[in-house]
Coordinates of C-alpha atoms in Angstrom, one line a residue:
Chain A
X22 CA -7.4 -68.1 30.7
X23 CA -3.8 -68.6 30.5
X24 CA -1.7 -66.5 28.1
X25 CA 0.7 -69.0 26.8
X26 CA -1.1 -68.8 22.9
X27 CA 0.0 -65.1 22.7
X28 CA -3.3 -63.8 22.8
X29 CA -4.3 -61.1 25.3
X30 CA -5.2 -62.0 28.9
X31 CA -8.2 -60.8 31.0
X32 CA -6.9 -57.9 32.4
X33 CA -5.4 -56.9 29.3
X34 CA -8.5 -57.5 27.5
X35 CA -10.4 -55.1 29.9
X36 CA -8.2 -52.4 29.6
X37 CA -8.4 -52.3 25.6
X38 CA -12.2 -52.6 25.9
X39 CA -12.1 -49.5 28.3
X40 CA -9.7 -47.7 26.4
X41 CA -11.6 -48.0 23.5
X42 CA -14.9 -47.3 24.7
X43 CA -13.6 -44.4 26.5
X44 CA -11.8 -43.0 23.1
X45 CA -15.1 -43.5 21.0
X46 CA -17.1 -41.6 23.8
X47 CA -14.9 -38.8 24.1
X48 CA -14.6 -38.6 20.5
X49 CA -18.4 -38.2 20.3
X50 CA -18.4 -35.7 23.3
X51 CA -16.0 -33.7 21.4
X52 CA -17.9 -33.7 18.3
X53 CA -20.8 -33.0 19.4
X54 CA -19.5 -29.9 21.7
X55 CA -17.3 -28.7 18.9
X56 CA -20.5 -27.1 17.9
X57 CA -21.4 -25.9 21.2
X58 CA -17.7 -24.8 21.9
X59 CA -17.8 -22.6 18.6
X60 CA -21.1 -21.6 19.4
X61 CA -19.9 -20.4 22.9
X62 CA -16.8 -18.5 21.6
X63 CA -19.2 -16.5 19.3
X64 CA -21.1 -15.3 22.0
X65 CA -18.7 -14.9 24.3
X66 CA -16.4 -13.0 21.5
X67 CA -19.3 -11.1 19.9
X68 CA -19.5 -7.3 20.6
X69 CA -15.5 -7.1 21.4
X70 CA -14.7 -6.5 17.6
X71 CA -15.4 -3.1 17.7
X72 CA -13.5 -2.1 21.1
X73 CA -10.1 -4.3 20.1
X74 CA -10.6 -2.7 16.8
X75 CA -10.9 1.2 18.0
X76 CA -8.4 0.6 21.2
X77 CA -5.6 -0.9 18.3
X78 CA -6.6 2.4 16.5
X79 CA -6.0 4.6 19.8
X80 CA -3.2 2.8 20.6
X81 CA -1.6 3.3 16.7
X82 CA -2.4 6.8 17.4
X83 CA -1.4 7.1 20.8
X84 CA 2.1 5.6 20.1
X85 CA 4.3 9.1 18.6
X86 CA 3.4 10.8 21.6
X87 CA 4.1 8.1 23.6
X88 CA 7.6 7.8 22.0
X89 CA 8.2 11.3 22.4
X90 CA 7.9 11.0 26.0
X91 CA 10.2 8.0 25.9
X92 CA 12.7 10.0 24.3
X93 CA 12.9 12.0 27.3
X94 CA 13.9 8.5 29.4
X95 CA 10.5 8.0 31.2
X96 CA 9.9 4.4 31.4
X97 CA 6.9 3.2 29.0
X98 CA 3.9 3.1 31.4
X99 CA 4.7 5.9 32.9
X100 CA 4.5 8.5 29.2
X101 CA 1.5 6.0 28.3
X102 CA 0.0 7.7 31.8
X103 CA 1.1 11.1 30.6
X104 CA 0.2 10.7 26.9
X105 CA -3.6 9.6 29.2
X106 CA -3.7 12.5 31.1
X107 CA -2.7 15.3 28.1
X108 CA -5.4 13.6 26.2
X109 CA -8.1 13.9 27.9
X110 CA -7.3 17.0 29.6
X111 CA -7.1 18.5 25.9
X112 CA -10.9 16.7 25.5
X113 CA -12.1 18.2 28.6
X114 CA -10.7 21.5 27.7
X115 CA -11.7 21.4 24.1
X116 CA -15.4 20.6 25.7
X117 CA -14.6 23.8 27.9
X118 CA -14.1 26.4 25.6
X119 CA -16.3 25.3 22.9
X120 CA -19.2 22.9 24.7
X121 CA -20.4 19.8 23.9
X122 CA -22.4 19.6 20.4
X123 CA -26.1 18.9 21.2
X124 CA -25.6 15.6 19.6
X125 CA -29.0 13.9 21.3
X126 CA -31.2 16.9 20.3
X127 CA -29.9 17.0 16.4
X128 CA -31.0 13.3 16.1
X129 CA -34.0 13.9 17.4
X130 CA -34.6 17.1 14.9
X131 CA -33.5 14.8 12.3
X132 CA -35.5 11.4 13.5
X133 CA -38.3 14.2 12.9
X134 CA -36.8 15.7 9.6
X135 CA -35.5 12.6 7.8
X136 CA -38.7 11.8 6.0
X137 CA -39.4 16.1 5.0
X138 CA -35.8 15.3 3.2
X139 CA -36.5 12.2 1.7
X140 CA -39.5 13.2 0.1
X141 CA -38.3 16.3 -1.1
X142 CA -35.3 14.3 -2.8
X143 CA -37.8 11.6 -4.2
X144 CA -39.2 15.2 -5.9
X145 CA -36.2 16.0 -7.0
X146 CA -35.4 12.8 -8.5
X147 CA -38.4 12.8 -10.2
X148 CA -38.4 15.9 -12.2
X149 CA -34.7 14.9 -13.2
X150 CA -36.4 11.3 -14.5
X151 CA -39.2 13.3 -16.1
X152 CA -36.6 15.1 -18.2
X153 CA -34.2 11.7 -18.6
X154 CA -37.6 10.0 -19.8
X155 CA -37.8 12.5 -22.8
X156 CA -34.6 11.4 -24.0
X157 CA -34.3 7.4 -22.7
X158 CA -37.9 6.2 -22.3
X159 CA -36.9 2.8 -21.1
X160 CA -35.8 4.5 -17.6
X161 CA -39.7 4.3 -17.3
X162 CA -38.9 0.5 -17.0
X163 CA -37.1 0.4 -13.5
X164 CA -39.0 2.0 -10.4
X165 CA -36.1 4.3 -9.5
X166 CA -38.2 6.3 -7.0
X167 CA -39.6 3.8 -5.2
X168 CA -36.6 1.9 -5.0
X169 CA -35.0 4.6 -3.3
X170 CA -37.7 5.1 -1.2
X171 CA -37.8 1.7 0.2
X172 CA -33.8 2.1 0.5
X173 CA -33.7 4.6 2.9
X174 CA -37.0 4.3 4.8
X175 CA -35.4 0.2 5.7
X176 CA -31.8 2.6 6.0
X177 CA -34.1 5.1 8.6
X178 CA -34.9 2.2 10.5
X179 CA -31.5 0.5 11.1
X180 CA -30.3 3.9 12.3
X181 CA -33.4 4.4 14.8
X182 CA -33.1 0.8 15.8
X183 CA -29.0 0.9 16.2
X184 CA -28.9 4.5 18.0
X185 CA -30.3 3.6 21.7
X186 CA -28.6 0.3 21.6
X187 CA -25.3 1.9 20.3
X188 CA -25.3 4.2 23.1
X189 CA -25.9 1.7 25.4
X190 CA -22.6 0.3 24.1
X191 CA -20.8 3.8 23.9
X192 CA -20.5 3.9 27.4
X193 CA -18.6 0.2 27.7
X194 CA -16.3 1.3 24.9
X195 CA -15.2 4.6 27.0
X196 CA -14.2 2.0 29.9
X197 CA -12.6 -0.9 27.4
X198 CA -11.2 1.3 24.8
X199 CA -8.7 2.8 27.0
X200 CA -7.9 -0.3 29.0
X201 CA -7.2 -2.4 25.9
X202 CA -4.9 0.2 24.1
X203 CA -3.2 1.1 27.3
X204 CA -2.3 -2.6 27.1
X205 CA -1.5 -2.5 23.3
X206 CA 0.4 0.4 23.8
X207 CA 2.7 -1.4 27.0
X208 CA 2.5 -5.1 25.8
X209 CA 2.6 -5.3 22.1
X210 CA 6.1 -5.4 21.7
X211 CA 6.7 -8.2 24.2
X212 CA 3.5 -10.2 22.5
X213 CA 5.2 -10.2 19.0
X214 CA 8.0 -10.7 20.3
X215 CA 7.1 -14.0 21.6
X216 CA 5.4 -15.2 18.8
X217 CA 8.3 -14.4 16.3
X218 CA 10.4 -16.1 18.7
X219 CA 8.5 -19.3 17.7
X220 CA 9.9 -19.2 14.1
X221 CA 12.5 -21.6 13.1
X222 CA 16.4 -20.8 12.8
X223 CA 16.6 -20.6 8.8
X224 CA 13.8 -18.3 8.7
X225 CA 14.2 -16.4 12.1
X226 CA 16.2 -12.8 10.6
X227 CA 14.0 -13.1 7.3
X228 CA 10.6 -13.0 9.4
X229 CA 12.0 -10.7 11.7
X230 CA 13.0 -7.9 9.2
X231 CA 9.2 -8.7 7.4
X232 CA 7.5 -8.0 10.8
X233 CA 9.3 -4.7 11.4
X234 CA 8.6 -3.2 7.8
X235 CA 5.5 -4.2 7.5
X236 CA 3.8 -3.0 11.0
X237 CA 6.0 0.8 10.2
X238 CA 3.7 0.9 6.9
X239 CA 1.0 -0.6 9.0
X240 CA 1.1 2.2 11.6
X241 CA 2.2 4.7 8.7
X242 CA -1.2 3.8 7.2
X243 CA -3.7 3.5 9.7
X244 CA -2.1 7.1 11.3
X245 CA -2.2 8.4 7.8
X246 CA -6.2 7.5 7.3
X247 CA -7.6 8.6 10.8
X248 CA -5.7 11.7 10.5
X249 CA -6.7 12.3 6.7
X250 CA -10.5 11.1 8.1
X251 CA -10.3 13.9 11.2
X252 CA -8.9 16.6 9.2
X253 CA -11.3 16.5 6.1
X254 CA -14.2 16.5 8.7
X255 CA -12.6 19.1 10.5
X256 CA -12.7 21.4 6.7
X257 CA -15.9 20.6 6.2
X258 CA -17.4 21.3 9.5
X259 CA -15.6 25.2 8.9
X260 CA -17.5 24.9 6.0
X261 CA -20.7 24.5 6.3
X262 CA -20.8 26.2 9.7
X263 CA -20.2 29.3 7.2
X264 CA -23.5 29.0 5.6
X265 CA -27.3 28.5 7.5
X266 CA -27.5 24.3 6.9
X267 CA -28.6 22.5 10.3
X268 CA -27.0 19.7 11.2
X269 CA -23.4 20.7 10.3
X270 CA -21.7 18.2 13.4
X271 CA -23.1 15.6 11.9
X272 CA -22.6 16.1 9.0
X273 CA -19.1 16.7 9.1
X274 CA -19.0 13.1 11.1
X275 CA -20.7 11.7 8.1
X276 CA -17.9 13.3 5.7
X277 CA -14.7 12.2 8.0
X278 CA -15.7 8.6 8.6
X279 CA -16.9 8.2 4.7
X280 CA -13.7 9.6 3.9
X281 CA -11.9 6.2 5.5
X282 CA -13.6 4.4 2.1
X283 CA -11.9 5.6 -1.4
X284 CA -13.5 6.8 -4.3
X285 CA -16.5 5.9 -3.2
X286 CA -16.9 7.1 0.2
X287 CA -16.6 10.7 -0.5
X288 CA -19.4 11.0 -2.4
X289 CA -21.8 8.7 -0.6
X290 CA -20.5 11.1 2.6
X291 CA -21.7 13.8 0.6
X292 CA -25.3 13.2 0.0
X293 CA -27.1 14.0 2.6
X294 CA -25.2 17.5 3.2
X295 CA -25.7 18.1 -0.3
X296 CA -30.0 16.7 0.3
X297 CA -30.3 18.8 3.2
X298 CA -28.9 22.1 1.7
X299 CA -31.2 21.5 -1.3
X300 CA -34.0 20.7 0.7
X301 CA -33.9 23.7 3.4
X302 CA -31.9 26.5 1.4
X303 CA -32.9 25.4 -2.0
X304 CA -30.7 25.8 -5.2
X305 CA -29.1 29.3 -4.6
X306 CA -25.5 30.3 -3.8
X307 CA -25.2 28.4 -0.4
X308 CA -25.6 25.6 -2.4
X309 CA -23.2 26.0 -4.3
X310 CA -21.1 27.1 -1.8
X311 CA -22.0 23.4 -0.1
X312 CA -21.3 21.6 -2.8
X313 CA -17.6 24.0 -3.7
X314 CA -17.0 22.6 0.2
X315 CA -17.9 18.9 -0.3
X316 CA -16.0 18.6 -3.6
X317 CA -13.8 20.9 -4.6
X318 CA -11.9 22.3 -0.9
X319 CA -12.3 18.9 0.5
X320 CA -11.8 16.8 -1.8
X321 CA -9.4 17.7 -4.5
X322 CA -8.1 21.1 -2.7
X323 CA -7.1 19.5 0.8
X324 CA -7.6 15.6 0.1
X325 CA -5.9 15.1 -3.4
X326 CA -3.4 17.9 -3.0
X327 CA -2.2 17.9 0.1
X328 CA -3.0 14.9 2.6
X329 CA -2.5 12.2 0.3
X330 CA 0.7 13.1 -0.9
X331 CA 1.8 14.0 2.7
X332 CA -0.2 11.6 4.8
X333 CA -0.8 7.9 2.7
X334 CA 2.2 6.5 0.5
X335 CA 1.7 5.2 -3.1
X336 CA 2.4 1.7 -1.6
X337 CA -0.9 1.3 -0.2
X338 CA -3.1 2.0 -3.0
X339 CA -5.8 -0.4 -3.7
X340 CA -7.2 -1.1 -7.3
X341 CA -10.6 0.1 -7.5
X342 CA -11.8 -3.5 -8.2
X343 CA -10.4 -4.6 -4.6
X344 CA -12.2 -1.4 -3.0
X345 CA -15.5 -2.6 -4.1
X346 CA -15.3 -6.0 -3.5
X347 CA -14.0 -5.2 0.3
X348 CA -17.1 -2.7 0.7
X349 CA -19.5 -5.4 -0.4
X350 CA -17.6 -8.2 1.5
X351 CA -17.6 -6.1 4.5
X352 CA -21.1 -4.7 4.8
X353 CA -22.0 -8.0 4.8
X354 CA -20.0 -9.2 7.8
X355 CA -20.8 -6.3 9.8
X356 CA -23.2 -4.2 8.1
X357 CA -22.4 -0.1 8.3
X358 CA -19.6 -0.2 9.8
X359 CA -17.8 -3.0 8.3
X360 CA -18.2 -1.1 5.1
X361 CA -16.3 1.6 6.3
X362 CA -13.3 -0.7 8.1
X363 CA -13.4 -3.3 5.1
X364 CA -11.4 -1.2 2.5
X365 CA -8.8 -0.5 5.4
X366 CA -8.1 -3.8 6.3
X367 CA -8.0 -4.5 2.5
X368 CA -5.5 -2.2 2.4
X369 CA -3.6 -3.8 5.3
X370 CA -4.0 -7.1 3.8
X371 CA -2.2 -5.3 0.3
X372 CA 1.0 -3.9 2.6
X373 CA 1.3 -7.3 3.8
X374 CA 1.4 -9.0 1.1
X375 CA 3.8 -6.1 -0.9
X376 CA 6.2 -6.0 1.9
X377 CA 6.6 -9.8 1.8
X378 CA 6.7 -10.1 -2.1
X379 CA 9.4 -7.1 -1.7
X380 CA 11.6 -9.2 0.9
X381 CA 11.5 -12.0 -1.4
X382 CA 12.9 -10.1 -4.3
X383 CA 15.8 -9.8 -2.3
X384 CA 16.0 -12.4 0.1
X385 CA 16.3 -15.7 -2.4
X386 CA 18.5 -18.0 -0.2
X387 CA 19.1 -19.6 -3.9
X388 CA 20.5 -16.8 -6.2
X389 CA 24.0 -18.4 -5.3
X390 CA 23.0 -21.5 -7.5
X391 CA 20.7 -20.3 -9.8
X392 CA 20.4 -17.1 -12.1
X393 CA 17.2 -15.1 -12.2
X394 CA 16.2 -17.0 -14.9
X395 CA 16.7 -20.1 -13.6
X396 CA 19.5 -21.8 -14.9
X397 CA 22.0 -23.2 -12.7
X398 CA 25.1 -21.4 -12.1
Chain B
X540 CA 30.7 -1.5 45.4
X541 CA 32.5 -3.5 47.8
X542 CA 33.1 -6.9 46.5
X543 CA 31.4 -8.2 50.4
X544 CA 28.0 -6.4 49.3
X545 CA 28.4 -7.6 45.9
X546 CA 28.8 -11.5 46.6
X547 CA 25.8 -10.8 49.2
X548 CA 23.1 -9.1 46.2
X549 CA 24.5 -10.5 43.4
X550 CA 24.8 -14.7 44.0
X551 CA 25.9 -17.1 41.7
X552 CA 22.4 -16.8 40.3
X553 CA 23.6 -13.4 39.0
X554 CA 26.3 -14.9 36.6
X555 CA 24.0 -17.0 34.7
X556 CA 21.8 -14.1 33.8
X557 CA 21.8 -12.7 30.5
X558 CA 22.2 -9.6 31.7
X559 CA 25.5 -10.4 33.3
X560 CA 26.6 -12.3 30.2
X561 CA 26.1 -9.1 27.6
X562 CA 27.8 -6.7 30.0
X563 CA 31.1 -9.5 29.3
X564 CA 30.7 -8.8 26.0
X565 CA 33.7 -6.8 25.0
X566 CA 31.4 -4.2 22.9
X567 CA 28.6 -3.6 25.4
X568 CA 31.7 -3.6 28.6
X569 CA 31.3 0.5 28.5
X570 CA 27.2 0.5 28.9
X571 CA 25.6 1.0 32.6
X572 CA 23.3 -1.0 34.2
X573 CA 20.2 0.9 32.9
X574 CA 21.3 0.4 29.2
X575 CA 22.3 -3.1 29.8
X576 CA 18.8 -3.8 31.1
X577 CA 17.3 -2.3 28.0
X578 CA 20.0 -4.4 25.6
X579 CA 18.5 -7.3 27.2
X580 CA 14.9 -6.4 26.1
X581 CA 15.9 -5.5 22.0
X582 CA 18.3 -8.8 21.7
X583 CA 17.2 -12.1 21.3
X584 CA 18.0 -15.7 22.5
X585 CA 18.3 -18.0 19.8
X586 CA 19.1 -21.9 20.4
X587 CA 20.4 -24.0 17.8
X588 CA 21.9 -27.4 17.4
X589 CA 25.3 -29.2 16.8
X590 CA 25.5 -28.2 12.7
X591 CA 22.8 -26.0 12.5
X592 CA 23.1 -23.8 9.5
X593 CA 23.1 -20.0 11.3
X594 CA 22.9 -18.0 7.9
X595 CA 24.6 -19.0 4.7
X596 CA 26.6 -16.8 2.4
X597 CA 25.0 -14.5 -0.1
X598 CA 21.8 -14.4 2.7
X599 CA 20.1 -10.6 3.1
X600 CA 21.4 -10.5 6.4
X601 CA 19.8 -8.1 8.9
X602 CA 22.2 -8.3 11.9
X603 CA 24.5 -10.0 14.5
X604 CA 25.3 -12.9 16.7
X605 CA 27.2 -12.9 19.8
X606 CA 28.2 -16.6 20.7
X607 CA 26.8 -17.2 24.7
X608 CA 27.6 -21.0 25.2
X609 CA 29.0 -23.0 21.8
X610 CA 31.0 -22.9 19.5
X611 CA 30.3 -21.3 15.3
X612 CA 32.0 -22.0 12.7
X613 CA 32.8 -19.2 9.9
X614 CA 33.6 -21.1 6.6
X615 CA 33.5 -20.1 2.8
X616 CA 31.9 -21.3 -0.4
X617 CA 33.5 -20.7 -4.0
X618 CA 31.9 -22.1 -7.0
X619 CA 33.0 -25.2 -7.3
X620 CA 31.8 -25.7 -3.7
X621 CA 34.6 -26.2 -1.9
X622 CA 34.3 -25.2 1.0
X623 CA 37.2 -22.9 3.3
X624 CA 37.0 -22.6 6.8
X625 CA 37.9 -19.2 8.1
X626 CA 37.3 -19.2 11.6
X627 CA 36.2 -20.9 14.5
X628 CA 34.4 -18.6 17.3
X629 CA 34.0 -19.3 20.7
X630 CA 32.1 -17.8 24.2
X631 CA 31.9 -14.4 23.4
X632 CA 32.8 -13.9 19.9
X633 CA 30.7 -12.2 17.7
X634 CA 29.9 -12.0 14.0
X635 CA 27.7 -11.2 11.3
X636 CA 28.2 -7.3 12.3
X637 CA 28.9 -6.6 8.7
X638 CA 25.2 -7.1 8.0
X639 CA 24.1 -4.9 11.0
X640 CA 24.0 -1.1 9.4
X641 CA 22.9 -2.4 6.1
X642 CA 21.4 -5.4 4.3
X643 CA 24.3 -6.4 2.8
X644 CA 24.7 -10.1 1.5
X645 CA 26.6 -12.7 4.1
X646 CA 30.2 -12.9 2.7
X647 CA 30.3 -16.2 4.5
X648 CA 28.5 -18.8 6.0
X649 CA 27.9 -19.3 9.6
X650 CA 27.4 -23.3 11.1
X651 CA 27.5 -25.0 14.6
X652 CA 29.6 -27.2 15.8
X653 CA 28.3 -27.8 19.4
X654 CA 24.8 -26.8 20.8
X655 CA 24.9 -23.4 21.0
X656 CA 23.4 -20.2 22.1
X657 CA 23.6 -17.3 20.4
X658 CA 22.0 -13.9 21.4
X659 CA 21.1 -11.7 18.2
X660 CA 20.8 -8.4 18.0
X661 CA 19.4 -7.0 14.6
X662 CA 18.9 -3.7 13.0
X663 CA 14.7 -3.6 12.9
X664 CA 15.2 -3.3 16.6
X665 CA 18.0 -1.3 16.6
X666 CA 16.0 1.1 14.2
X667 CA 13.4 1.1 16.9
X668 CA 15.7 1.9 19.5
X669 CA 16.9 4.6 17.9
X670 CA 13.6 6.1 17.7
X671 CA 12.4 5.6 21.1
X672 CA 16.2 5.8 22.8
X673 CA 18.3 7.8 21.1
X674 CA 21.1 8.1 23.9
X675 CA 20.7 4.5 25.3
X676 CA 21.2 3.5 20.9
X677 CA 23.9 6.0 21.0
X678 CA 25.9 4.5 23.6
X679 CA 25.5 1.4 21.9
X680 CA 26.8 2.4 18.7
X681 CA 29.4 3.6 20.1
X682 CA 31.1 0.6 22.1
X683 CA 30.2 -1.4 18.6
X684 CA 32.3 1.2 16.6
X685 CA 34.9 0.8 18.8
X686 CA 35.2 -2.7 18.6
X687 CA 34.8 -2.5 15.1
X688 CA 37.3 0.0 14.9
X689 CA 39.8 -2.4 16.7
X690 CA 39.4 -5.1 14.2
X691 CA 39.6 -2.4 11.8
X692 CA 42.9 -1.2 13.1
X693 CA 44.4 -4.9 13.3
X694 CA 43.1 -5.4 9.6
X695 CA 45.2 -2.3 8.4
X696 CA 48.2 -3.8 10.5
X697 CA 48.5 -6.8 9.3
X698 CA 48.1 -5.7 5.6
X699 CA 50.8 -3.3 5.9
X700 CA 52.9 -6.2 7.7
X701 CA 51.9 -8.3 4.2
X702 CA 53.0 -5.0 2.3
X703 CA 56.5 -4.9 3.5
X704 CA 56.8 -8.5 3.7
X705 CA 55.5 -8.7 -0.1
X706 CA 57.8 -5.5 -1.0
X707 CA 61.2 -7.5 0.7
X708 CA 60.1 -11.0 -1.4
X709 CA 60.2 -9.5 -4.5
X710 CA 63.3 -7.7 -3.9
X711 CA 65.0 -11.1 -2.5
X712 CA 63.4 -12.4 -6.1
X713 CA 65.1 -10.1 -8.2
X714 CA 68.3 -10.4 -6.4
X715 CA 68.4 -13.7 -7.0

C-alpha cells in the first residue's frame, strides 16, 4: 500500500492497532485490580492504626524531655536514647518497688463476677422503675431491663472475645511502639519539612507559619489530655484503694482512659466502680465515699478546677453537639476504642481549622485594595 | 588550618555547598562550624523565577531572605499604584528582616529579576530553635543584631547628614 493519499501505512497501522489494544487492556487490568489493590492495602494496613496512633502519642510525650536533653547540646538520637533508657528504667523501677498489678487474675475474678454485678444492677434498676412506674406508667412501655441486659451480656462478650486476641497484639505493640516513635521523635521534622517544601512561592511563609502554630496547640493538646487522663486515674486509684472495693486497677484504667471523652466519658467511666461498690459493700458510707471520689475530687475538685485550666486551653473546646457526633462516628469505625480517640481527633480537626481561620484574619493578601467590608480602596 | 590541608578536604565541591555559602553571609560570618551546620538544617531553599512575586507589601510576613544566586528587586506601592523602586539586591543581600521578630506587615514588595535562589530563614523555626538550642539561637541573634545594628547606625548617619544639610538650606533660604 503506498502512502501517497495521506492515509496511514502498514506499519503505522500496526502500531496504532497495538497501541490501542494494549491501552484498552491495561485500562481493564487496572480497573479491575483497583479493587484488588485497595483490597490489598487494607489488609496489608489493618492492625497498624493503633501502633502509629499510640507511638505519635509516645513520641508527643516523649518530645519535652527529649528537648531538655537537647538543650544540653546532645545531638537528637542520642537524648531520644537517654529519654529510652530513663523511661523504662523509671518502669522497671516503679514495677520494683510496687510490683506488677495482678492484672490476668482480676479479669479472671471479674470474667467470673461480671454477671453477680449485672444482675444485681438489673435489681437495682428495677426497684427504681417500680417506684418511677407509680408516678409515669408509660415507662412500663419500653423493656428497660431487658434492654440493658442484652446490652451488656453482647458488651461481656466483645471484651472476653477481644482480651486473648488483644494480648496477643500487646506484645507486637511493645516492639513497634517504640520503634515507630523513636522515628517520629528523630524524623518528623525533616518529613514536614519536605512536604511543606512542596508548597508554591506565594503561599510558602503563610503555610509555614500555619504548620508551626498549629502542631504547638497540637502537641499542647494531646500532652494536655494524656496527662489530664493519667492523673485523674492516678486520684482515683488513691481513692478507692482507701476503701475495701476489688478491682481498684482497673477501675482506675476505666476512669483515666474514659476521661479522654468529655462530658460524657466521665460518667460512663464511672459506672461500673459505682455498680461494683453497690453490689459488694452495698449503700453505706464507702459508697458514698466512692461516689464523693468519682465525682466530686475527680471530677470537679482536680478535673474542673485545676487540670483544665492548667493543662487544655479554651481553644480547643468542642461543642457538645460535635462530641457526640464524633463518639458515634467513631465507635463505628473502630468500635471501643475509636470512641475514646474520636472526640480527640475531633478536637484536632477543631485546632486545625481555628488556627487557619485565625491566620486568615490576618493574612488577607487583599486588605491593600479592599476594606473589610469590601469596597475598593 | 593551613590553606595546603584546606584545598586537600575542602575541594571546589565545598564552595558550592550551602553550608559554605551561609558562613559568607555577613550576619552568620561570626558562627562556627557546628552552628553553621545546624543553620543549614532550620533555613530553607527556595527557587523562584525571573519576576516572581517574593512577598508583596502589606503581607503578614514571618521572616527573611538571603539572596544565594539572583538578583531581587525591593520596590514600593502608593495608592495610586505607582510603583517606586527602592533597591535592587544582589548575591548576599538580605531583606525582609523587619518581619523576622514579629509579624509585622511588608513595608515593601519584593520581585525577581533573574532566576534566583533565595534561602529563608523564618521565625516558626527560629522559635523552635530557641527552645531546643538556646546558645546555638543565641549566637544567631546576635550576628543578626549586629548587622542590624550597622544599618541602624548608617540610618542615623545619614539622617543627621540630611539634618544639617536641611538646617544650612534653610539658612541659605532666608539669606537670600
Amino acid at each position: 500500500m503506498s502512502d501517497q493519499g495521506g492515509g496511514l501505512n502498514r506499519a503505522q497501522v500496526a502500531v496504532l492497532y497495538l497501541v490501542l489494544t494494549t491501552a484498552i487492556a491495561s485500562g481493564i487490568a487496572i480497573y479491575s485490580s483497583a479493587s484488588n489493590i485497595t483490597a490489598l492495602l487494607k489488609t496489608a494496613t489493618t492492625g497498624l492504626f493503633l501502633p502509629i496512633l499510640l507511638s505519635l502519642i509516645v513520641a508527643f510525650l516523649l518530645d519535652p524531655a527529649v528537648q531538655y536533653f537537647e538543650k544540653r547540646r546532645l545531638n537528637r538520637t542520642l537524648s531520644i536514647f537517654t529519654v529510652y533508657i530513663i523511661f523504662t528504667a523509671l518502669v522497671l523501677l516503679l514495677l520494683l518497688i510496687i510490683g506488677p498489678p495482678n492484672w490476668k487474675g482480676m479479669m479472671q475474678a471479674l470474667k467470673a463476677d461480671f454477671p453477680r454485678y449485672l444482675s444485681r444492677a438489673i435489681e437495682y434498676l428495677n426497684g427504681i422503675l417500680a417506684i418511677a412506674q407509680e408516678h409515669f406508667p408509660f415507662i412500663n412501655n419500653y423493656d428497660l431491663p431487658g434492654q440493658l441486659r442484652s446490652a451488656s451480656k453482647s458488651f461481656l462478650g466483645l471484651i472476653l472475645v477481644e482480651t486473648p486476641r488483644s494480648a496477643l497484639r500487646i506484645g507486637s505493640l511493645m516492639l513497634l511502639v517504640p520503634l515507630f516513635s523513636f522515628f517520629f521523635l528523630r524524623d518528623s521534622r525533616h518529613l514536614m519539612r519536605g512536604l511543606i517544601s512542596l508548597t508554591p512561592n506565594r503561599y510558602f511563609e503563610m503555610v509555614l507559619d500555619i504548620y508551626s502554630r498549629v502542631s504547638r496547640q497540637l502537641a499542647h493538646f494531646i500532652r494536655g489530655r494524656i496527662l489530664e487522663a493519667l492523673i485523674i486515674g492516678i486520684v482515683v486509684w488513691v481513692g478507692l484503694s482507701l476503701t475495701d472495693i476489688r478491682y481498684t486497677p482497673i477501675l482506675a484504667v476505666v476512669a483515666g482512659a474514659t476521661n479522654l471523652v468529655p462530658y460524657i466519658g466521665p460518667i460512663i467511666g464511672m459506672i461500673p466502680g459505682l455498680v461494683i461498690a453497690l453490689v459488694d459493700l452495698g449503700v453505706g458510707g464507702q459508697f458514698w465515699w466512692i461516689l464523693c471520689v468519682y465525682l466530686l475530687i475527680a471530677q470537679i475538685i482536680v478535673d474542673n478546677f485545676i487540670l483544665i485550666p492548667i493543662l487544655i486551653s479554651r481553644v480547643s473546646n468542642l461543642h457538645p453537639l460535635w462530641v457526640i457526633l464524633a463518639i458515634i462516628m467513631g465507635g463505628k469505625l473502630y468500635g471501643v476504642l475509636g470512641m475514646i480517640i474520636g472526640v480527640p481527633i475531633a478536637s484536632i480537626l477543631n485546632i486545625i481549622v481555628i488556627e487557619i481561620h485565625r491566620y486568615r484574619k490576618t493574612f488577607n493578601p487583599y486588605n491593600r485594595f479592599f476594606t473589610r467590608q469590601g469596597k475598593l480602596l | 588550618m593551613n590553606p595546603f590541608w584546606q584545598n586537600i578536604f575542602r575541594g571546589r565541591g565545598y564552595q558550592q555547598t550551602l553550608h559554605y555559602f551561609l558562613s559568607t553571609v555577613p550576619a552568620f560570618s561570626k558562627l562556627d562550624k557546628k552552628d553553621l551546620a545546624f543553620l543549614e538544617n532550620i533555613v530553607h531553599s527556595r527557587n523562584y523565577q525571573s519576576g516572581e512575586i517574593v512577598f508583596s507589601q502589606g503581607d503578614i510576613g514571618s521572616g527573611m531572605y538571603i539572596i544565594r544566586t539572583g538578583q531581587v528587586q525591593i520596590f514600593t506601592q502608593d495608592d495610586q499604584d505607582t510603583t517606586t523602586e527602592q533597591a535592587i539586591l544582589n548575591e548576599g543581600d538580605f531583606f525582609g528582616e523587619v518581619a523576622l521578630t514579629a509579624s509585622r506587615p511588608r513595608c515593601a514588595s519584593a520581585r525577581t529579576t533573574a532566576p534566583t535562589v533565595l534561602i529563608g530563614l523564618f521565625r516558626s523555626d527560629i522559635e523552635e530553635a530557641i527552645r531546643r538550642h538556646p546558645a546555638f539561637s543565641a549566637n544567631l541573634m546576635f550576628g543578626l543584631n549586629r548587622v542590624i545594628s550597622d544599618r541602624l547606625l548608617q540610618c542615623s548617619l545619614q539622617l543627621e547628614e540630611l539634618k544639617k544639610k536641611l538646617i544650612s538650606d534653610q539658612k541659605e533660604a532666608a539669606d537670600e
